[in-house]
Amino acid sequence: MAVTQPQIEDGWKKALEKEFSAPYFTALKQFLLTEKSKHQVFPPGSLIFSAFNHCPFSAVRVVILGQDPYHGPGQANGLSFSVSPGIRHPPSLVNIFKELQNDLGIPYPKSGDLTVWADQGVLLINATLTVRENEAASHQGKGWETFTDQVIHTISLKKEGIVFLLWGKFAQSKEPLIDTSKHFVLKAAHPSPLARGAFFGSKPFSKTNQILTEQGLDPIDWRVDR
């Protein structure tokens, strides 16, 4: 399984070097090996670190934090809220795309694969990077959160001017990891239908681009279908 020796972009490997040799990560690797021998685990091993491999450490400009990978067959591709090409859009992603259309006038996309965002410096990271098939939250509390908290802390410590999009109470609970004196935090309700539409009107995409351009950086091209 790929996580035994993390196949992760060199910049991230250097920035997170201490994590990969930490006792909790060793225990996490063993847990995943055992899980893999008994259950179907998503995403596939080669995609667990996709968020990092598509968005090198040196390229990070925006962070969108999710909680758990999708647990249905073929859905999870290692990027938060994203699904593999040809997969039906889950409800949260539907609402993200509706807000994208309302915010920037971008037509609702056919593809749910957000790789084009990641390739522009948008780190689409879940707090937990794996899940057992059809069992939501089944890999929570096994060590992934320790790792991804350190990811957020490392970005905060070593970079400046990053835009963090924190959607919902869980993502917002990570705000203490972020130095808000040198980074930007945009908070909104979660895009899940359970939030009863509170996400709509938050305009995260235009607000992010405004912050980036005010720093002299290129805006994100949020179009998914190219």
JSON list of C-alpha atoms in Angstrom, two decimals:
[
{"chain": "A", "resi": 1, "resn": "MET", "atom": "CA", "xyz": [0.00, 0.00, 0.00]},
{"chain": "A", "resi": 2, "resn": "ALA", "atom": "CA", "xyz": [1.37, 3.36, -1.01]},
{"chain": "A", "resi": 3, "resn": "VAL", "atom": "CA", "xyz": [1.07, 4.83, 2.47]},
{"chain": "A", "resi": 4, "resn": "THR", "atom": "CA", "xyz": [3.79, 2.46, 3.77]},
{"chain": "A", "resi": 5, "resn": "GLN", "atom": "CA", "xyz": [6.34, 4.73, 2.10]},
{"chain": "A", "resi": 6, "resn": "PRO", "atom": "CA", "xyz": [4.37, 7.88, 1.37]},
{"chain": "A", "resi": 7, "resn": "GLN", "atom": "CA", "xyz": [4.56, 8.82, -2.29]},
{"chain": "A", "resi": 8, "resn": "ILE", "atom": "CA", "xyz": [4.37, 12.53, -1.70]},
{"chain": "A", "resi": 9, "resn": "GLU", "atom": "CA", "xyz": [5.78, 15.59, -3.48]},
{"chain": "A", "resi": 10, "resn": "ASP", "atom": "CA", "xyz": [9.34, 16.42, -2.42]},
{"chain": "A", "resi": 11, "resn": "GLY", "atom": "CA", "xyz": [8.50, 19.81, -0.91]},
{"chain": "A", "resi": 12, "resn": "TRP", "atom": "CA", "xyz": [5.87, 18.24, 1.33]},
{"chain": "A", "resi": 13, "resn": "LYS", "atom": "CA", "xyz": [8.19, 15.35, 2.14]},
{"chain": "A", "resi": 14, "resn": "LYS", "atom": "CA", "xyz": [10.78, 17.82, 3.43]},
{"chain": "A", "resi": 15, "resn": "ALA", "atom": "CA", "xyz": [8.28, 20.03, 5.26]},
{"chain": "A", "resi": 16, "resn": "LEU", "atom": "CA", "xyz": [6.62, 17.06, 7.00]},
{"chain": "A", "resi": 17, "resn": "GLU", "atom": "CA", "xyz": [9.68, 14.85, 7.38]},
{"chain": "A", "resi": 18, "resn": "LYS", "atom": "CA", "xyz": [9.33, 14.48, 11.16]},
{"chain": "A", "resi": 19, "resn": "GLU", "atom": "CA", "xyz": [5.73, 13.31, 10.85]},
{"chain": "A", "resi": 20, "resn": "PHE", "atom": "CA", "xyz": [6.54, 10.28, 8.73]},
{"chain": "A", "resi": 21, "resn": "SER", "atom": "CA", "xyz": [8.90, 8.90, 11.37]},
{"chain": "A", "resi": 22, "resn": "ALA", "atom": "CA", "xyz": [6.68, 9.75, 14.36]},
{"chain": "A", "resi": 23, "resn": "PRO", "atom": "CA", "xyz": [5.20, 6.89, 16.43]},
{"chain": "A", "resi": 24, "resn": "TYR", "atom": "CA", "xyz": [1.62, 7.89, 15.61]},
{"chain": "A", "resi": 25, "resn": "PHE", "atom": "CA", "xyz": [2.33, 7.65, 11.88]},
{"chain": "A", "resi": 26, "resn": "THR", "atom": "CA", "xyz": [3.91, 4.22, 12.27]},
{"chain": "A", "resi": 27, "resn": "ALA", "atom": "CA", "xyz": [0.76, 3.09, 14.10]},
{"chain": "A", "resi": 28, "resn": "LEU", "atom": "CA", "xyz": [-1.39, 4.65, 11.38]},
{"chain": "A", "resi": 29, "resn": "LYS", "atom": "CA", "xyz": [0.48, 2.74, 8.69]},
{"chain": "A", "resi": 30, "resn": "GLN", "atom": "CA", "xyz": [-0.05, -0.53, 10.55]},
{"chain": "A", "resi": 31, "resn": "PHE", "atom": "CA", "xyz": [-3.75, 0.24, 10.99]},
{"chain": "A", "resi": 32, "resn": "LEU", "atom": "CA", "xyz": [-4.11, 0.88, 7.26]},
{"chain": "A", "resi": 33, "resn": "LEU", "atom": "CA", "xyz": [-2.31, -2.33, 6.34]},
{"chain": "A", "resi": 34, "resn": "THR", "atom": "CA", "xyz": [-4.65, -4.30, 8.60]},
{"chain": "A", "resi": 35, "resn": "GLU", "atom": "CA", "xyz": [-7.70, -2.49, 7.23]},
{"chain": "A", "resi": 36, "resn": "LYS", "atom": "CA", "xyz": [-6.61, -3.13, 3.66]},
{"chain": "A", "resi": 37, "resn": "SER", "atom": "CA", "xyz": [-6.30, -6.85, 4.36]},
{"chain": "A", "resi": 38, "resn": "LYS", "atom": "CA", "xyz": [-9.90, -7.05, 5.64]},
{"chain": "A", "resi": 39, "resn": "HIS", "atom": "CA", "xyz": [-11.85, -4.28, 3.92]},
{"chain": "A", "resi": 40, "resn": "GLN", "atom": "CA", "xyz": [-12.06, -2.10, 0.84]},
{"chain": "A", "resi": 41, "resn": "VAL", "atom": "CA", "xyz": [-10.37, 1.23, 1.65]},
{"chain": "A", "resi": 42, "resn": "PHE", "atom": "CA", "xyz": [-10.89, 4.48, -0.24]},
{"chain": "A", "resi": 43, "resn": "PRO", "atom": "CA", "xyz": [-9.25, 6.23, -1.95]},
{"chain": "A", "resi": 44, "resn": "PRO", "atom": "CA", "xyz": [-6.88, 3.70, -3.57]},
{"chain": "A", "resi": 45, "resn": "GLY", "atom": "CA", "xyz": [-3.38, 3.76, -2.09]},
{"chain": "A", "resi": 46, "resn": "SER", "atom": "CA", "xyz": [-1.93, 5.60, -5.06]},
{"chain": "A", "resi": 47, "resn": "LEU", "atom": "CA", "xyz": [-4.39, 8.49, -4.55]},
{"chain": "A", "resi": 48, "resn": "ILE", "atom": "CA", "xyz": [-4.17, 8.98, -0.77]},
{"chain": "A", "resi": 49, "resn": "PHE", "atom": "CA", "xyz": [-1.73, 11.89, -1.14]},
{"chain": "A", "resi": 50, "resn": "SER", "atom": "CA", "xyz": [-3.19, 13.32, -4.36]},
{"chain": "A", "resi": 51, "resn": "ALA", "atom": "CA", "xyz": [-3.95, 16.67, -2.70]},
{"chain": "A", "resi": 52, "resn": "PHE", "atom": "CA", "xyz": [-0.24, 17.11, -1.97]},
{"chain": "A", "resi": 53, "resn": "ASN", "atom": "CA", "xyz": [1.04, 15.76, -5.28]},
{"chain": "A", "resi": 54, "resn": "HIS", "atom": "CA", "xyz": [-1.18, 18.03, -7.36]},
{"chain": "A", "resi": 55, "resn": "CYS", "atom": "CA", "xyz": [-0.48, 21.03, -5.12]},
{"chain": "A", "resi": 56, "resn": "PRO", "atom": "CA", "xyz": [3.25, 21.13, -4.21]},
{"chain": "A", "resi": 57, "resn": "PHE", "atom": "CA", "xyz": [4.18, 22.79, -0.93]},
{"chain": "A", "resi": 58, "resn": "SER", "atom": "CA", "xyz": [5.80, 25.69, -2.77]},
{"chain": "A", "resi": 59, "resn": "ALA", "atom": "CA", "xyz": [2.60, 26.29, -4.79]},
{"chain": "A", "resi": 60, "resn": "VAL", "atom": "CA", "xyz": [-0.03, 26.46, -2.03]},
{"chain": "A", "resi": 61, "resn": "ARG", "atom": "CA", "xyz": [-2.15, 29.61, -2.19]},
{"chain": "A", "resi": 62, "resn": "VAL", "atom": "CA", "xyz": [-5.54, 28.43, -0.97]},
{"chain": "A", "resi": 63, "resn": "VAL", "atom": "CA", "xyz": [-6.64, 25.67, 1.44]},
{"chain": "A", "resi": 64, "resn": "ILE", "atom": "CA", "xyz": [-10.10, 24.07, 1.40]},
{"chain": "A", "resi": 65, "resn": "LEU", "atom": "CA", "xyz": [-10.55, 21.72, 4.33]},
{"chain": "A", "resi": 66, "resn": "GLY", "atom": "CA", "xyz": [-12.93, 18.76, 4.30]},
{"chain": "A", "resi": 67, "resn": "GLN", "atom": "CA", "xyz": [-13.52, 16.16, 6.96]},
{"chain": "A", "resi": 68, "resn": "ASP", "atom": "CA", "xyz": [-13.67, 12.66, 5.47]},
{"chain": "A", "resi": 69, "resn": "PRO", "atom": "CA", "xyz": [-13.27, 11.08, 2.02]},
{"chain": "A", "resi": 70, "resn": "TYR", "atom": "CA", "xyz": [-16.37, 9.89, 0.19]},
{"chain": "A", "resi": 71, "resn": "HIS", "atom": "CA", "xyz": [-16.98, 6.24, 1.07]},
{"chain": "A", "resi": 72, "resn": "GLY", "atom": "CA", "xyz": [-18.80, 5.01, -2.03]},
{"chain": "A", "resi": 73, "resn": "PRO", "atom": "CA", "xyz": [-17.08, 2.96, -4.76]},
{"chain": "A", "resi": 74, "resn": "GLY", "atom": "CA", "xyz": [-15.14, 5.10, -7.24]},
{"chain": "A", "resi": 75, "resn": "GLN", "atom": "CA", "xyz": [-15.91, 8.40, -5.54]},
{"chain": "A", "resi": 76, "resn": "ALA", "atom": "CA", "xyz": [-12.84, 9.46, -3.52]},
{"chain": "A", "resi": 77, "resn": "ASN", "atom": "CA", "xyz": [-9.82, 10.64, -5.49]},
{"chain": "A", "resi": 78, "resn": "GLY", "atom": "CA", "xyz": [-7.71, 12.12, -2.70]},
{"chain": "A", "resi": 79, "resn": "LEU", "atom": "CA", "xyz": [-8.99, 15.69, -3.04]},
{"chain": "A", "resi": 80, "resn": "SER", "atom": "CA", "xyz": [-11.57, 17.04, -0.59]},
{"chain": "A", "resi": 81, "resn": "PHE", "atom": "CA", "xyz": [-15.08, 17.42, -2.03]},
{"chain": "A", "resi": 82, "resn": "SER", "atom": "CA", "xyz": [-13.84, 16.10, -5.41]},
{"chain": "A", "resi": 83, "resn": "VAL", "atom": "CA", "xyz": [-14.94, 12.92, -7.20]},
{"chain": "A", "resi": 84, "resn": "SER", "atom": "CA", "xyz": [-13.35, 11.00, -10.03]},
{"chain": "A", "resi": 85, "resn": "PRO", "atom": "CA", "xyz": [-14.45, 11.76, -13.60]},
{"chain": "A", "resi": 86, "resn": "GLY", "atom": "CA", "xyz": [-17.79, 10.23, -14.56]},
{"chain": "A", "resi": 87, "resn": "ILE", "atom": "CA", "xyz": [-18.97, 9.90, -10.95]},
{"chain": "A", "resi": 88, "resn": "ARG", "atom": "CA", "xyz": [-22.29, 11.44, -9.92]},
{"chain": "A", "resi": 89, "resn": "HIS", "atom": "CA", "xyz": [-21.80, 14.64, -7.91]},
{"chain": "A", "resi": 90, "resn": "PRO", "atom": "CA", "xyz": [-22.46, 14.17, -4.16]},
{"chain": "A", "resi": 91, "resn": "PRO", "atom": "CA", "xyz": [-24.85, 16.69, -2.53]},
{"chain": "A", "resi": 92, "resn": "SER", "atom": "CA", "xyz": [-22.13, 18.90, -1.00]},
{"chain": "A", "resi": 93, "resn": "LEU", "atom": "CA", "xyz": [-20.34, 19.17, -4.34]},
{"chain": "A", "resi": 94, "resn": "VAL", "atom": "CA", "xyz": [-23.64, 20.03, -6.05]},
{"chain": "A", "resi": 95, "resn": "ASN", "atom": "CA", "xyz": [-24.05, 22.95, -3.66]},
{"chain": "A", "resi": 96, "resn": "ILE", "atom": "CA", "xyz": [-20.43, 24.05, -4.15]},
{"chain": "A", "resi": 97, "resn": "PHE", "atom": "CA", "xyz": [-21.03, 24.18, -7.88]},
{"chain": "A", "resi": 98, "resn": "LYS", "atom": "CA", "xyz": [-24.32, 26.04, -7.43]},
{"chain": "A", "resi": 99, "resn": "GLU", "atom": "CA", "xyz": [-22.55, 28.68, -5.35]},
{"chain": "A", "resi": 100, "resn": "LEU", "atom": "CA", "xyz": [-19.77, 28.84, -7.95]},
{"chain": "A", "resi": 101, "resn": "GLN", "atom": "CA", "xyz": [-22.39, 29.56, -10.59]},
{"chain": "A", "resi": 102, "resn": "ASN", "atom": "CA", "xyz": [-24.11, 32.20, -8.44]},
{"chain": "A", "resi": 103, "resn": "ASP", "atom": "CA", "xyz": [-20.83, 33.79, -7.35]},
{"chain": "A", "resi": 104, "resn": "LEU", "atom": "CA", "xyz": [-18.91, 33.95, -10.62]},
{"chain": "A", "resi": 105, "resn": "GLY", "atom": "CA", "xyz": [-21.42, 33.03, -13.31]},
{"chain": "A", "resi": 106, "resn": "ILE", "atom": "CA", "xyz": [-19.50, 29.87, -14.18]},
{"chain": "A", "resi": 107, "resn": "PRO", "atom": "CA", "xyz": [-21.87, 27.29, -15.73]},
{"chain": "A", "resi": 108, "resn": "TYR", "atom": "CA", "xyz": [-22.54, 24.21, -13.61]},
{"chain": "A", "resi": 109, "resn": "PRO", "atom": "CA", "xyz": [-19.77, 21.78, -14.59]},
{"chain": "A", "resi": 110, "resn": "LYS", "atom": "CA", "xyz": [-20.20, 18.28, -15.94]},
{"chain": "A", "resi": 111, "resn": "SER", "atom": "CA", "xyz": [-17.12, 16.94, -14.17]},
{"chain": "A", "resi": 112, "resn": "GLY", "atom": "CA", "xyz": [-16.81, 16.70, -10.40]},
{"chain": "A", "resi": 113, "resn": "ASP", "atom": "CA", "xyz": [-13.04, 16.29, -10.56]},
{"chain": "A", "resi": 114, "resn": "LEU", "atom": "CA", "xyz": [-11.41, 19.29, -8.88]},
{"chain": "A", "resi": 115, "resn": "THR", "atom": "CA", "xyz": [-7.86, 18.45, -9.98]},
{"chain": "A", "resi": 116, "resn": "VAL", "atom": "CA", "xyz": [-7.82, 21.64, -12.07]},
{"chain": "A", "resi": 117, "resn": "TRP", "atom": "CA", "xyz": [-8.16, 23.62, -8.84]},
{"chain": "A", "resi": 118, "resn": "ALA", "atom": "CA", "xyz": [-5.41, 21.67, -7.08]},
{"chain": "A", "resi": 119, "resn": "ASP", "atom": "CA", "xyz": [-3.04, 22.20, -10.00]},
{"chain": "A", "resi": 120, "resn": "GLN", "atom": "CA", "xyz": [-3.37, 25.98, -9.46]},
{"chain": "A", "resi": 121, "resn": "GLY", "atom": "CA", "xyz": [-2.34, 25.92, -5.81]},
{"chain": "A", "resi": 122, "resn": "VAL", "atom": "CA", "xyz": [-5.60, 25.01, -4.08]},
{"chain": "A", "resi": 123, "resn": "LEU", "atom": "CA", "xyz": [-4.86, 22.40, -1.40]},
{"chain": "A", "resi": 124, "resn": "LEU", "atom": "CA", "xyz": [-8.01, 20.27, -1.17]},
{"chain": "A", "resi": 125, "resn": "ILE", "atom": "CA", "xyz": [-7.34, 18.33, 2.00]},
{"chain": "A", "resi": 126, "resn": "ASN", "atom": "CA", "xyz": [-9.52, 16.17, 4.22]},
{"chain": "A", "resi": 127, "resn": "ALA", "atom": "CA", "xyz": [-8.76, 15.89, 7.92]},
{"chain": "A", "resi": 128, "resn": "THR", "atom": "CA", "xyz": [-8.90, 12.10, 7.50]},
{"chain": "A", "resi": 129, "resn": "LEU", "atom": "CA", "xyz": [-7.29, 10.82, 4.31]},
{"chain": "A", "resi": 130, "resn": "THR", "atom": "CA", "xyz": [-8.83, 7.33, 4.12]},
{"chain": "A", "resi": 131, "resn": "VAL", "atom": "CA", "xyz": [-12.13, 5.59, 4.89]},
{"chain": "A", "resi": 132, "resn": "ARG", "atom": "CA", "xyz": [-13.60, 2.08, 4.88]},
{"chain": "A", "resi": 133, "resn": "GLU", "atom": "CA", "xyz": [-16.10, 1.38, 2.10]},
{"chain": "A", "resi": 134, "resn": "ASN", "atom": "CA", "xyz": [-19.64, 2.43, 3.01]},
{"chain": "A", "resi": 135, "resn": "GLU", "atom": "CA", "xyz": [-18.62, 3.36, 6.57]},
{"chain": "A", "resi": 136, "resn": "ALA", "atom": "CA", "xyz": [-18.37, 7.12, 7.01]},
{"chain": "A", "resi": 137, "resn": "ALA", "atom": "CA", "xyz": [-15.85, 8.33, 9.60]},
{"chain": "A", "resi": 138, "resn": "SER", "atom": "CA", "xyz": [-14.49, 4.79, 10.03]},
{"chain": "A", "resi": 139, "resn": "HIS", "atom": "CA", "xyz": [-10.86, 5.99, 9.96]},
{"chain": "A", "resi": 140, "resn": "GLN", "atom": "CA", "xyz": [-11.28, 8.95, 12.26]},
{"chain": "A", "resi": 141, "resn": "GLY", "atom": "CA", "xyz": [-9.19, 8.94, 15.42]},
{"chain": "A", "resi": 142, "resn": "LYS", "atom": "CA", "xyz": [-6.50, 6.68, 13.95]},
{"chain": "A", "resi": 143, "resn": "GLY", "atom": "CA", "xyz": [-3.80, 9.30, 13.44]},
{"chain": "A", "resi": 144, "resn": "TRP", "atom": "CA", "xyz": [-4.75, 11.10, 10.27]},
{"chain": "A", "resi": 145, "resn": "GLU", "atom": "CA", "xyz": [-6.02, 14.14, 12.16]},
{"chain": "A", "resi": 146, "resn": "THR", "atom": "CA", "xyz": [-2.67, 14.50, 13.92]},
{"chain": "A", "resi": 147, "resn": "PHE", "atom": "CA", "xyz": [-0.97, 14.48, 10.53]},
{"chain": "A", "resi": 148, "resn": "THR", "atom": "CA", "xyz": [-3.33, 16.92, 8.82]},
{"chain": "A", "resi": 149, "resn": "ASP", "atom": "CA", "xyz": [-3.33, 19.28, 11.80]},
{"chain": "A", "resi": 150, "resn": "GLN", "atom": "CA", "xyz": [0.43, 19.42, 11.38]},
{"chain": "A", "resi": 151, "resn": "VAL", "atom": "CA", "xyz": [-0.04, 20.13, 7.68]},
{"chain": "A", "resi": 152, "resn": "ILE", "atom": "CA", "xyz": [-2.20, 23.15, 8.52]},
{"chain": "A", "resi": 153, "resn": "HIS", "atom": "CA", "xyz": [0.21, 24.31, 11.22]},
{"chain": "A", "resi": 154, "resn": "THR", "atom": "CA", "xyz": [3.20, 23.93, 8.88]},
{"chain": "A", "resi": 155, "resn": "ILE", "atom": "CA", "xyz": [1.50, 25.98, 6.15]},
{"chain": "A", "resi": 156, "resn": "SER", "atom": "CA", "xyz": [0.66, 28.64, 8.71]},
{"chain": "A", "resi": 157, "resn": "LEU", "atom": "CA", "xyz": [4.19, 28.70, 10.10]},
{"chain": "A", "resi": 158, "resn": "LYS", "atom": "CA", "xyz": [6.20, 28.64, 6.88]},
{"chain": "A", "resi": 159, "resn": "LYS", "atom": "CA", "xyz": [4.02, 30.64, 4.50]},
{"chain": "A", "resi": 160, "resn": "GLU", "atom": "CA", "xyz": [2.25, 34.00, 4.33]},
{"chain": "A", "resi": 161, "resn": "GLY", "atom": "CA", "xyz": [-0.96, 35.25, 2.76]},
{"chain": "A", "resi": 162, "resn": "ILE", "atom": "CA", "xyz": [-2.67, 31.88, 2.36]},
{"chain": "A", "resi": 163, "resn": "VAL", "atom": "CA", "xyz": [-6.47, 31.91, 2.02]},
{"chain": "A", "resi": 164, "resn": "PHE", "atom": "CA", "xyz": [-8.10, 29.26, 4.22]},
{"chain": "A", "resi": 165, "resn": "LEU", "atom": "CA", "xyz": [-11.71, 28.39, 3.37]},
{"chain": "A", "resi": 166, "resn": "LEU", "atom": "CA", "xyz": [-13.31, 26.89, 6.47]},
{"chain": "A", "resi": 167, "resn": "TRP", "atom": "CA", "xyz": [-16.78, 25.54, 5.72]},
{"chain": "A", "resi": 168, "resn": "GLY", "atom": "CA", "xyz": [-18.82, 24.31, 8.67]},
{"chain": "A", "resi": 169, "resn": "LYS", "atom": "CA", "xyz": [-18.10, 23.87, 12.37]},
{"chain": "A", "resi": 170, "resn": "PHE", "atom": "CA", "xyz": [-15.59, 21.07, 11.96]},
{"chain": "A", "resi": 171, "resn": "ALA", "atom": "CA", "xyz": [-13.36, 23.01, 9.55]},
{"chain": "A", "resi": 172, "resn": "GLN", "atom": "CA", "xyz": [-13.73, 26.13, 11.67]},
{"chain": "A", "resi": 173, "resn": "SER", "atom": "CA", "xyz": [-12.48, 24.22, 14.70]},
{"chain": "A", "resi": 174, "resn": "LYS", "atom": "CA", "xyz": [-9.07, 24.19, 12.97]},
{"chain": "A", "resi": 175, "resn": "GLU", "atom": "CA", "xyz": [-8.77, 27.98, 13.00]},
{"chain": "A", "resi": 176, "resn": "PRO", "atom": "CA", "xyz": [-6.53, 27.99, 16.13]},
{"chain": "A", "resi": 177, "resn": "LEU", "atom": "CA", "xyz": [-3.88, 26.23, 14.02]},
{"chain": "A", "resi": 178, "resn": "ILE", "atom": "CA", "xyz": [-3.74, 29.25, 11.72]},
{"chain": "A", "resi": 179, "resn": "ASP", "atom": "CA", "xyz": [-1.86, 32.48, 12.40]},
{"chain": "A", "resi": 180, "resn": "THR", "atom": "CA", "xyz": [-4.57, 34.92, 11.36]},
{"chain": "A", "resi": 181, "resn": "SER", "atom": "CA", "xyz": [-2.17, 37.85, 11.62]},
{"chain": "A", "resi": 182, "resn": "LYS", "atom": "CA", "xyz": [-0.50, 36.74, 8.37]},
{"chain": "A", "resi": 183, "resn": "HIS", "atom": "CA", "xyz": [-3.13, 34.57, 6.68]},
{"chain": "A", "resi": 184, "resn": "PHE", "atom": "CA", "xyz": [-6.75, 35.02, 5.59]},
{"chain": "A", "resi": 185, "resn": "VAL", "atom": "CA", "xyz": [-9.65, 32.93, 6.91]},
{"chain": "A", "resi": 186, "resn": "LEU", "atom": "CA", "xyz": [-12.99, 32.89, 5.10]},
{"chain": "A", "resi": 187, "resn": "LYS", "atom": "CA", "xyz": [-15.66, 31.11, 7.13]},
{"chain": "A", "resi": 188, "resn": "ALA", "atom": "CA", "xyz": [-19.03, 29.89, 5.88]},
{"chain": "A", "resi": 189, "resn": "ALA", "atom": "CA", "xyz": [-21.62, 27.23, 6.58]},
{"chain": "A", "resi": 190, "resn": "HIS", "atom": "CA", "xyz": [-20.91, 23.75, 5.26]},
{"chain": "A", "resi": 191, "resn": "PRO", "atom": "CA", "xyz": [-22.12, 23.13, 1.69]},
{"chain": "A", "resi": 192, "resn": "SER", "atom": "CA", "xyz": [-24.01, 20.03, 2.85]},
{"chain": "A", "resi": 193, "resn": "PRO", "atom": "CA", "xyz": [-27.80, 20.15, 2.35]},
{"chain": "A", "resi": 194, "resn": "LEU", "atom": "CA", "xyz": [-28.00, 19.61, 6.11]},
{"chain": "A", "resi": 195, "resn": "ALA", "atom": "CA", "xyz": [-26.99, 23.28, 6.47]},
{"chain": "A", "resi": 196, "resn": "ARG", "atom": "CA", "xyz": [-30.29, 24.17, 4.75]},
{"chain": "A", "resi": 197, "resn": "GLY", "atom": "CA", "xyz": [-28.78, 26.51, 2.21]},
{"chain": "A", "resi": 198, "resn": "ALA", "atom": "CA", "xyz": [-26.74, 28.60, 4.65]},
{"chain": "A", "resi": 199, "resn": "PHE", "atom": "CA", "xyz": [-23.68, 28.13, 2.42]},
{"chain": "A", "resi": 200, "resn": "PHE", "atom": "CA", "xyz": [-25.31, 30.01, -0.45]},
{"chain": "A", "resi": 201, "resn": "GLY", "atom": "CA", "xyz": [-24.32, 33.64, -0.81]},
{"chain": "A", "resi": 202, "resn": "SER", "atom": "CA", "xyz": [-20.98, 33.22, 0.97]},
{"chain": "A", "resi": 203, "resn": "LYS", "atom": "CA", "xyz": [-19.15, 34.01, -2.30]},
{"chain": "A", "resi": 204, "resn": "PRO", "atom": "CA", "xyz": [-15.94, 32.16, -1.35]},
{"chain": "A", "resi": 205, "resn": "PHE", "atom": "CA", "xyz": [-14.59, 32.07, -4.89]},
{"chain": "A", "resi": 206, "resn": "SER", "atom": "CA", "xyz": [-14.78, 35.78, -5.69]},
{"chain": "A", "resi": 207, "resn": "LYS", "atom": "CA", "xyz": [-13.58, 36.69, -2.19]},
{"chain": "A", "resi": 208, "resn": "THR", "atom": "CA", "xyz": [-10.58, 34.37, -2.54]},
{"chain": "A", "resi": 209, "resn": "ASN", "atom": "CA", "xyz": [-9.64, 35.87, -5.89]},
{"chain": "A", "resi": 210, "resn": "GLN", "atom": "CA", "xyz": [-9.96, 39.38, -4.52]},
{"chain": "A", "resi": 211, "resn": "ILE", "atom": "CA", "xyz": [-7.53, 38.54, -1.70]},
{"chain": "A", "resi": 212, "resn": "LEU", "atom": "CA", "xyz": [-5.09, 36.94, -4.11]},
{"chain": "A", "resi": 213, "resn": "THR", "atom": "CA", "xyz": [-5.14, 39.82, -6.58]},
{"chain": "A", "resi": 214, "resn": "GLU", "atom": "CA", "xyz": [-4.71, 42.35, -3.78]},
{"chain": "A", "resi": 215, "resn": "GLN", "atom": "CA", "xyz": [-1.48, 40.52, -2.94]},
{"chain": "A", "resi": 216, "resn": "GLY", "atom": "CA", "xyz": [-0.32, 40.74, -6.55]},
{"chain": "A", "resi": 217, "resn": "LEU", "atom": "CA", "xyz": [-1.04, 37.07, -7.20]},
{"chain": "A", "resi": 218, "resn": "ASP", "atom": "CA", "xyz": [-2.92, 35.51, -10.08]},
{"chain": "A", "resi": 219, "resn": "PRO", "atom": "CA", "xyz": [-6.55, 34.66, -9.31]},
{"chain": "A", "resi": 220, "resn": "ILE", "atom": "CA", "xyz": [-7.73, 31.05, -9.40]},
{"chain": "A", "resi": 221, "resn": "ASP", "atom": "CA", "xyz": [-9.53, 29.99, -12.58]},
{"chain": "A", "resi": 222, "resn": "TRP", "atom": "CA", "xyz": [-12.40, 28.17, -10.85]},
{"chain": "A", "resi": 223, "resn": "ARG", "atom": "CA", "xyz": [-13.78, 26.62, -14.05]},
{"chain": "A", "resi": 224, "resn": "VAL", "atom": "CA", "xyz": [-13.83, 22.82, -13.77]},
{"chain": "A", "resi": 225, "resn": "ASP", "atom": "CA", "xyz": [-14.74, 21.97, -17.35]},
{"chain": "A", "resi": 226, "resn": "ARG", "atom": "CA", "xyz": [-11.98, 23.14, -19.68]}
]
